[in-house]
């Protein structure tokens, strides 16, 4: 099974899958919205991830956004996804640290010997 990031589609197939003209894909690449893989001969190859990205670009354009706005939105979406992953990682780390602290916490029903109360009679 191939990964979603494996670049397998030539530009004409990618354009058809995304519902666009191949020239549109070239424009998006020049504007920094897309970075397809290249073969040794320099031909573009697109992945399923690229096709999804093209569809997202199309959706944002249909909402009336210009290409610079689309680029910024997509950059922010990528950053948000990265930050969500970081938050999840930190939550797991905090939960592990809390569990370790609870595991090492002294029992509250025991009194250490040095805190024992001793009564002396005269």
PDB file of N, CA, C and O in Angstrom, residues 29-89:
ATOM      1  N   UNK A  29       1.893  26.354  -8.362  1.00  0.00           N
ATOM      2  CA  UNK A  29       3.269  26.042  -7.988  1.00  0.00           C
ATOM      3  C   UNK A  29       4.131  27.310  -8.001  1.00  0.00           C
ATOM      4  O   UNK A  29       4.896  27.560  -7.066  1.00  0.00           O
ATOM      5  N   UNK A  30       3.991  28.123  -9.035  1.00  0.00           N
ATOM      6  CA  UNK A  30       4.764  29.369  -9.111  1.00  0.00           C
ATOM      7  C   UNK A  30       4.435  30.309  -7.956  1.00  0.00           C
ATOM      8  O   UNK A  30       5.297  31.036  -7.476  1.00  0.00           O
ATOM      9  N   UNK A  31       3.185  30.299  -7.505  1.00  0.00           N
ATOM     10  CA  UNK A  31       2.763  31.185  -6.412  1.00  0.00           C
ATOM     11  C   UNK A  31       3.068  30.593  -5.038  1.00  0.00           C
ATOM     12  O   UNK A  31       2.743  31.179  -4.015  1.00  0.00           O
ATOM     13  N   UNK A  32       3.655  29.427  -4.985  1.00  0.00           N
ATOM     14  CA  UNK A  32       4.057  28.837  -3.707  1.00  0.00           C
ATOM     15  C   UNK A  32       2.953  28.099  -2.976  1.00  0.00           C
ATOM     16  O   UNK A  32       3.095  27.800  -1.788  1.00  0.00           O
ATOM     17  N   UNK A  33       1.866  27.789  -3.654  1.00  0.00           N
ATOM     18  CA  UNK A  33       0.764  27.073  -3.013  1.00  0.00           C
ATOM     19  C   UNK A  33       0.947  25.560  -3.061  1.00  0.00           C
ATOM     20  O   UNK A  33       0.276  24.832  -2.334  1.00  0.00           O
ATOM     21  N   UNK A  34       1.834  25.114  -3.902  1.00  0.00           N
ATOM     22  CA  UNK A  34       2.000  23.692  -4.146  1.00  0.00           C
ATOM     23  C   UNK A  34       3.460  23.424  -4.492  1.00  0.00           C
ATOM     24  O   UNK A  34       4.091  24.252  -5.150  1.00  0.00           O
ATOM     25  N   UNK A  35       3.969  22.300  -4.062  1.00  0.00           N
ATOM     26  CA  UNK A  35       5.356  21.943  -4.375  1.00  0.00           C
ATOM     27  C   UNK A  35       5.397  20.463  -4.763  1.00  0.00           C
ATOM     28  O   UNK A  35       5.739  19.605  -3.945  1.00  0.00           O
ATOM     29  N   UNK A  36       5.037  20.138  -6.007  1.00  0.00           N
ATOM     30  CA  UNK A  36       5.044  18.727  -6.418  1.00  0.00           C
ATOM     31  C   UNK A  36       6.468  18.176  -6.458  1.00  0.00           C
ATOM     32  O   UNK A  36       7.435  18.925  -6.591  1.00  0.00           O
ATOM     33  N   UNK A  37       6.541  16.869  -6.334  1.00  0.00           N
ATOM     34  CA  UNK A  37       7.845  16.201  -6.469  1.00  0.00           C
ATOM     35  C   UNK A  37       8.265  16.277  -7.933  1.00  0.00           C
ATOM     36  O   UNK A  37       7.453  16.564  -8.814  1.00  0.00           O
ATOM     37  N   UNK A  38       9.540  16.047  -8.166  1.00  0.00           N
ATOM     38  CA  UNK A  38      10.065  16.055  -9.535  1.00  0.00           C
ATOM     39  C   UNK A  38      10.806  14.758  -9.799  1.00  0.00           C
ATOM     40  O   UNK A  38      11.490  14.231  -8.918  1.00  0.00           O
ATOM     41  N   UNK A  39      10.679  14.275 -11.030  1.00  0.00           N
ATOM     42  CA  UNK A  39      11.454  13.107 -11.442  1.00  0.00           C
ATOM     43  C   UNK A  39      12.867  13.566 -11.757  1.00  0.00           C
ATOM     44  O   UNK A  39      13.141  14.775 -11.794  1.00  0.00           O
ATOM     45  N   UNK A  40      13.754  12.638 -12.023  1.00  0.00           N
ATOM     46  CA  UNK A  40      15.124  13.000 -12.408  1.00  0.00           C
ATOM     47  C   UNK A  40      15.119  13.837 -13.677  1.00  0.00           C
ATOM     48  O   UNK A  40      15.973  14.688 -13.874  1.00  0.00           O
ATOM     49  N   UNK A  41      14.142  13.597 -14.536  1.00  0.00           N
ATOM     50  CA  UNK A  41      14.024  14.362 -15.773  1.00  0.00           C
ATOM     51  C   UNK A  41      13.345  15.705 -15.589  1.00  0.00           C
ATOM     52  O   UNK A  41      13.206  16.475 -16.539  1.00  0.00           O
ATOM     53  N   UNK A  42      12.878  16.010 -14.369  1.00  0.00           N
ATOM     54  CA  UNK A  42      12.266  17.294 -14.078  1.00  0.00           C
ATOM     55  C   UNK A  42      10.752  17.332 -14.215  1.00  0.00           C
ATOM     56  O   UNK A  42      10.139  18.387 -14.050  1.00  0.00           O
ATOM     57  N   UNK A  43      10.129  16.195 -14.513  1.00  0.00           N
ATOM     58  CA  UNK A  43       8.664  16.167 -14.638  1.00  0.00           C
ATOM     59  C   UNK A  43       8.005  16.192 -13.267  1.00  0.00           C
ATOM     60  O   UNK A  43       8.492  15.582 -12.321  1.00  0.00           O
ATOM     61  N   UNK A  44       6.879  16.882 -13.187  1.00  0.00           N
ATOM     62  CA  UNK A  44       6.148  16.979 -11.926  1.00  0.00           C
ATOM     63  C   UNK A  44       5.425  15.662 -11.639  1.00  0.00           C
ATOM     64  O   UNK A  44       4.882  15.038 -12.530  1.00  0.00           O
ATOM     65  N   UNK A  45       5.376  15.331 -10.347  1.00  0.00           N
ATOM     66  CA  UNK A  45       4.599  14.181  -9.883  1.00  0.00           C
ATOM     67  C   UNK A  45       3.831  14.621  -8.639  1.00  0.00           C
ATOM     68  O   UNK A  45       4.381  15.245  -7.744  1.00  0.00           O
ATOM     69  N   UNK A  46       2.552  14.288  -8.614  1.00  0.00           N
ATOM     70  CA  UNK A  46       1.662  14.711  -7.538  1.00  0.00           C
ATOM     71  C   UNK A  46       1.209  13.516  -6.704  1.00  0.00           C
ATOM     72  O   UNK A  46       1.022  12.418  -7.213  1.00  0.00           O
ATOM     73  N   UNK A  47       1.005  13.756  -5.420  1.00  0.00           N
ATOM     74  CA  UNK A  47       0.558  12.721  -4.479  1.00  0.00           C
ATOM     75  C   UNK A  47      -0.918  12.945  -4.154  1.00  0.00           C
ATOM     76  O   UNK A  47      -1.515  13.961  -4.520  1.00  0.00           O
ATOM     77  N   UNK A  48      -1.492  11.997  -3.417  1.00  0.00           N
ATOM     78  CA  UNK A  48      -2.869  12.172  -2.936  1.00  0.00           C
ATOM     79  C   UNK A  48      -2.951  13.392  -2.020  1.00  0.00           C
ATOM     80  O   UNK A  48      -3.949  14.112  -2.024  1.00  0.00           O
ATOM     81  N   UNK A  49      -1.913  13.614  -1.238  1.00  0.00           N
ATOM     82  CA  UNK A  49      -1.862  14.798  -0.380  1.00  0.00           C
ATOM     83  C   UNK A  49      -1.934  16.068  -1.228  1.00  0.00           C
ATOM     84  O   UNK A  49      -2.655  17.011  -0.888  1.00  0.00           O
ATOM     85  N   UNK A  50      -1.191  16.101  -2.346  1.00  0.00           N
ATOM     86  CA  UNK A  50      -1.229  17.254  -3.255  1.00  0.00           C
ATOM     87  C   UNK A  50      -2.624  17.455  -3.839  1.00  0.00           C
ATOM     88  O   UNK A  50      -3.101  18.591  -3.965  1.00  0.00           O
ATOM     89  N   UNK A  51      -3.285  16.361  -4.191  1.00  0.00           N
ATOM     90  CA  UNK A  51      -4.640  16.449  -4.756  1.00  0.00           C
ATOM     91  C   UNK A  51      -5.587  17.046  -3.711  1.00  0.00           C
ATOM     92  O   UNK A  51      -6.395  17.928  -4.018  1.00  0.00           O
ATOM     93  N   UNK A  52      -5.488  16.586  -2.466  1.00  0.00           N
ATOM     94  CA  UNK A  52      -6.313  17.162  -1.390  1.00  0.00           C
ATOM     95  C   UNK A  52      -6.026  18.653  -1.229  1.00  0.00           C
ATOM     96  O   UNK A  52      -6.929  19.457  -1.012  1.00  0.00           O
ATOM     97  N   UNK A  53      -4.770  19.012  -1.307  1.00  0.00           N
ATOM     98  CA  UNK A  53      -4.372  20.425  -1.196  1.00  0.00           C
ATOM     99  C   UNK A  53      -4.983  21.242  -2.339  1.00  0.00           C
ATOM    100  O   UNK A  53      -5.479  22.342  -2.130  1.00  0.00           O
ATOM    101  N   UNK A  54      -4.961  20.697  -3.540  1.00  0.00           N
ATOM    102  CA  UNK A  54      -5.566  21.389  -4.689  1.00  0.00           C
ATOM    103  C   UNK A  54      -7.067  21.583  -4.488  1.00  0.00           C
ATOM    104  O   UNK A  54      -7.614  22.647  -4.798  1.00  0.00           O
ATOM    105  N   UNK A  55      -7.708  20.594  -3.942  1.00  0.00           N
ATOM    106  CA  UNK A  55      -9.157  20.713  -3.671  1.00  0.00           C
ATOM    107  C   UNK A  55      -9.411  21.778  -2.613  1.00  0.00           C
ATOM    108  O   UNK A  55     -10.387  22.526  -2.698  1.00  0.00           O
ATOM    109  N   UNK A  56      -8.552  21.853  -1.609  1.00  0.00           N
ATOM    110  CA  UNK A  56      -8.700  22.896  -0.573  1.00  0.00           C
ATOM    111  C   UNK A  56      -8.499  24.274  -1.183  1.00  0.00           C
ATOM    112  O   UNK A  56      -9.238  25.207  -0.872  1.00  0.00           O
ATOM    113  N   UNK A  57      -7.515  24.412  -2.058  1.00  0.00           N
ATOM    114  CA  UNK A  57      -7.281  25.679  -2.757  1.00  0.00           C
ATOM    115  C   UNK A  57      -8.528  26.057  -3.540  1.00  0.00           C
ATOM    116  O   UNK A  57      -8.980  27.210  -3.511  1.00  0.00           O
ATOM    117  N   UNK A  58      -9.101  25.093  -4.235  1.00  0.00           N
ATOM    118  CA  UNK A  58     -10.311  25.336  -5.032  1.00  0.00           C
ATOM    119  C   UNK A  58     -11.466  25.799  -4.145  1.00  0.00           C
ATOM    120  O   UNK A  58     -12.206  26.733  -4.501  1.00  0.00           O
ATOM    121  N   UNK A  59     -11.635  25.161  -2.996  1.00  0.00           N
ATOM    122  CA  UNK A  59     -12.705  25.547  -2.069  1.00  0.00           C
ATOM    123  C   UNK A  59     -12.522  26.989  -1.584  1.00  0.00           C
ATOM    124  O   UNK A  59     -13.480  27.765  -1.538  1.00  0.00           O
ATOM    125  N   UNK A  60     -11.305  27.338  -1.217  1.00  0.00           N
ATOM    126  CA  UNK A  60     -11.040  28.695  -0.728  1.00  0.00           C
ATOM    127  C   UNK A  60     -11.232  29.730  -1.842  1.00  0.00           C
ATOM    128  O   UNK A  60     -11.759  30.820  -1.598  1.00  0.00           O
ATOM    129  N   UNK A  61     -10.816  29.381  -3.055  1.00  0.00           N
ATOM    130  CA  UNK A  61     -11.011  30.291  -4.187  1.00  0.00           C
ATOM    131  C   UNK A  61     -12.499  30.485  -4.460  1.00  0.00           C
ATOM    132  O   UNK A  61     -12.940  31.602  -4.767  1.00  0.00           O
ATOM    133  N   UNK A  62     -13.277  29.425  -4.317  1.00  0.00           N
ATOM    134  CA  UNK A  62     -14.731  29.518  -4.525  1.00  0.00           C
ATOM    135  C   UNK A  62     -15.388  30.417  -3.486  1.00  0.00           C
ATOM    136  O   UNK A  62     -16.454  30.996  -3.744  1.00  0.00           O
ATOM    137  N   UNK A  63     -14.755  30.563  -2.328  1.00  0.00           N
ATOM    138  CA  UNK A  63     -15.263  31.461  -1.287  1.00  0.00           C
ATOM    139  C   UNK A  63     -14.862  32.907  -1.546  1.00  0.00           C
ATOM    140  O   UNK A  63     -15.188  33.790  -0.762  1.00  0.00           O
ATOM    141  N   UNK A  64     -14.108  33.128  -2.630  1.00  0.00           N
ATOM    142  CA  UNK A  64     -13.750  34.486  -3.010  1.00  0.00           C
ATOM    143  C   UNK A  64     -12.364  34.934  -2.579  1.00  0.00           C
ATOM    144  O   UNK A  64     -12.021  36.107  -2.702  1.00  0.00           O
ATOM    145  N   UNK A  65     -11.556  34.011  -2.094  1.00  0.00           N
ATOM    146  CA  UNK A  65     -10.215  34.375  -1.633  1.00  0.00           C
ATOM    147  C   UNK A  65      -9.243  34.462  -2.804  1.00  0.00           C
ATOM    148  O   UNK A  65      -9.307  33.649  -3.719  1.00  0.00           O
ATOM    149  N   UNK A  66      -8.326  35.432  -2.731  1.00  0.00           N
ATOM    150  CA  UNK A  66      -7.282  35.509  -3.763  1.00  0.00           C
ATOM    151  C   UNK A  66      -6.149  34.552  -3.395  1.00  0.00           C
ATOM    152  O   UNK A  66      -6.124  33.977  -2.304  1.00  0.00           O
ATOM    153  N   UNK A  67      -5.198  34.380  -4.313  1.00  0.00           N
ATOM    154  CA  UNK A  67      -4.144  33.380  -4.102  1.00  0.00           C
ATOM    155  C   UNK A  67      -3.270  33.682  -2.890  1.00  0.00           C
ATOM    156  O   UNK A  67      -2.862  32.758  -2.176  1.00  0.00           O
ATOM    157  N   UNK A  68      -2.977  34.938  -2.633  1.00  0.00           N
ATOM    158  CA  UNK A  68      -2.171  35.278  -1.453  1.00  0.00           C
ATOM    159  C   UNK A  68      -2.936  34.952  -0.175  1.00  0.00           C
ATOM    160  O   UNK A  68      -2.368  34.421   0.790  1.00  0.00           O
ATOM    161  N   UNK A  69      -4.232  35.241  -0.154  1.00  0.00           N
ATOM    162  CA  UNK A  69      -5.056  34.892   1.002  1.00  0.00           C
ATOM    163  C   UNK A  69      -5.116  33.392   1.206  1.00  0.00           C
ATOM    164  O   UNK A  69      -5.029  32.898   2.337  1.00  0.00           O
ATOM    165  N   UNK A  70      -5.238  32.666   0.107  1.00  0.00           N
ATOM    166  CA  UNK A  70      -5.266  31.202   0.181  1.00  0.00           C
ATOM    167  C   UNK A  70      -3.947  30.685   0.751  1.00  0.00           C
ATOM    168  O   UNK A  70      -3.938  29.807   1.622  1.00  0.00           O
ATOM    169  N   UNK A  71      -2.833  31.224   0.277  1.00  0.00           N
ATOM    170  CA  UNK A  71      -1.525  30.794   0.782  1.00  0.00           C
ATOM    171  C   UNK A  71      -1.426  31.020   2.276  1.00  0.00           C
ATOM    172  O   UNK A  71      -0.986  30.153   3.038  1.00  0.00           O
ATOM    173  N   UNK A  72      -1.866  32.192   2.716  1.00  0.00           N
ATOM    174  CA  UNK A  72      -1.792  32.505   4.152  1.00  0.00           C
ATOM    175  C   UNK A  72      -2.689  31.596   4.976  1.00  0.00           C
ATOM    176  O   UNK A  72      -2.288  31.118   6.046  1.00  0.00           O
ATOM    177  N   UNK A  73      -3.903  31.366   4.508  1.00  0.00           N
ATOM    178  CA  UNK A  73      -4.823  30.481   5.229  1.00  0.00           C
ATOM    179  C   UNK A  73      -4.235  29.081   5.329  1.00  0.00           C
ATOM    180  O   UNK A  73      -4.242  28.460   6.398  1.00  0.00           O
ATOM    181  N   UNK A  74      -3.689  28.592   4.222  1.00  0.00           N
ATOM    182  CA  UNK A  74      -3.144  27.240   4.238  1.00  0.00           C
ATOM    183  C   UNK A  74      -1.894  27.135   5.111  1.00  0.00           C
ATOM    184  O   UNK A  74      -1.684  26.121   5.777  1.00  0.00           O
ATOM    185  N   UNK A  75      -1.087  28.189   5.143  1.00  0.00           N
ATOM    186  CA  UNK A  75       0.071  28.216   6.049  1.00  0.00           C
ATOM    187  C   UNK A  75      -0.402  28.170   7.498  1.00  0.00           C
ATOM    188  O   UNK A  75       0.165  27.449   8.328  1.00  0.00           O
ATOM    189  N   UNK A  76      -1.445  28.936   7.808  1.00  0.00           N
ATOM    190  CA  UNK A  76      -1.969  28.953   9.176  1.00  0.00           C
ATOM    191  C   UNK A  76      -2.599  27.612   9.539  1.00  0.00           C
ATOM    192  O   UNK A  76      -2.461  27.138  10.670  1.00  0.00           O
ATOM    193  N   UNK A  77      -3.282  26.984   8.583  1.00  0.00           N
ATOM    194  CA  UNK A  77      -3.864  25.667   8.847  1.00  0.00           C
ATOM    195  C   UNK A  77      -2.771  24.642   9.134  1.00  0.00           C
ATOM    196  O   UNK A  77      -2.911  23.821  10.039  1.00  0.00           O
ATOM    197  N   UNK A  78      -1.681  24.698   8.384  1.00  0.00           N
ATOM    198  CA  UNK A  78      -0.564  23.775   8.614  1.00  0.00           C
ATOM    199  C   UNK A  78       0.065  24.026   9.985  1.00  0.00           C
ATOM    200  O   UNK A  78       0.393  23.079  10.713  1.00  0.00           O
ATOM    201  N   UNK A  79       0.223  25.290  10.336  1.00  0.00           N
ATOM    202  CA  UNK A  79       0.790  25.629  11.645  1.00  0.00           C
ATOM    203  C   UNK A  79      -0.137  25.169  12.762  1.00  0.00           C
ATOM    204  O   UNK A  79       0.318  24.632  13.775  1.00  0.00           O
ATOM    205  N   UNK A  80      -1.442  25.364  12.580  1.00  0.00           N
ATOM    206  CA  UNK A  80      -2.410  24.925  13.577  1.00  0.00           C
ATOM    207  C   UNK A  80      -2.333  23.421  13.781  1.00  0.00           C
ATOM    208  O   UNK A  80      -2.342  22.928  14.919  1.00  0.00           O
ATOM    209  N   UNK A  81      -2.225  22.680  12.696  1.00  0.00           N
ATOM    210  CA  UNK A  81      -2.118  21.224  12.793  1.00  0.00           C
ATOM    211  C   UNK A  81      -0.839  20.820  13.538  1.00  0.00           C
ATOM    212  O   UNK A  81      -0.858  19.923  14.380  1.00  0.00           O
ATOM    213  N   UNK A  82       0.241  21.496  13.252  1.00  0.00           N
ATOM    214  CA  UNK A  82       1.508  21.221  13.936  1.00  0.00           C
ATOM    215  C   UNK A  82       1.375  21.537  15.431  1.00  0.00           C
ATOM    216  O   UNK A  82       1.825  20.759  16.282  1.00  0.00           O
ATOM    217  N   UNK A  83       0.761  22.653  15.763  1.00  0.00           N
ATOM    218  CA  UNK A  83       0.594  23.036  17.163  1.00  0.00           C
ATOM    219  C   UNK A  83      -0.337  22.080  17.900  1.00  0.00           C
ATOM    220  O   UNK A  83      -0.109  21.771  19.075  1.00  0.00           O
ATOM    221  N   UNK A  84      -1.373  21.593  17.228  1.00  0.00           N
ATOM    222  CA  UNK A  84      -2.255  20.604  17.857  1.00  0.00           C
ATOM    223  C   UNK A  84      -1.475  19.342  18.204  1.00  0.00           C
ATOM    224  O   UNK A  84      -1.676  18.749  19.269  1.00  0.00           O
ATOM    225  N   UNK A  85      -0.611  18.930  17.306  1.00  0.00           N
ATOM    226  CA  UNK A  85       0.229  17.764  17.588  1.00  0.00           C
ATOM    227  C   UNK A  85       1.146  18.011  18.766  1.00  0.00           C
ATOM    228  O   UNK A  85       1.347  17.132  19.611  1.00  0.00           O
ATOM    229  N   UNK A  86       1.702  19.201  18.829  1.00  0.00           N
ATOM    230  CA  UNK A  86       2.598  19.559  19.939  1.00  0.00           C
ATOM    231  C   UNK A  86       1.833  19.597  21.261  1.00  0.00           C
ATOM    232  O   UNK A  86       2.319  19.107  22.284  1.00  0.00           O
ATOM    233  N   UNK A  87       0.634  20.151  21.254  1.00  0.00           N
ATOM    234  CA  UNK A  87      -0.193  20.191  22.471  1.00  0.00           C
ATOM    235  C   UNK A  87      -0.508  18.774  22.925  1.00  0.00           C
ATOM    236  O   UNK A  87      -0.416  18.456  24.116  1.00  0.00           O
ATOM    237  N   UNK A  88      -0.865  17.906  21.990  1.00  0.00           N
ATOM    238  CA  UNK A  88      -1.172  16.521  22.345  1.00  0.00           C
ATOM    239  C   UNK A  88       0.054  15.829  22.940  1.00  0.00           C
ATOM    240  O   UNK A  88      -0.043  15.104  23.929  1.00  0.00           O
ATOM    241  N   UNK A  89       1.218  16.058  22.345  1.00  0.00           N
ATOM    242  CA  UNK A  89       2.455  15.481  22.872  1.00  0.00           C
ATOM    243  C   UNK A  89       2.723  15.979  24.298  1.00  0.00           C
ATOM    244  O   UNK A  89       3.063  15.207  25.189  1.00  0.00           O
TER     245      UNK A  89
END
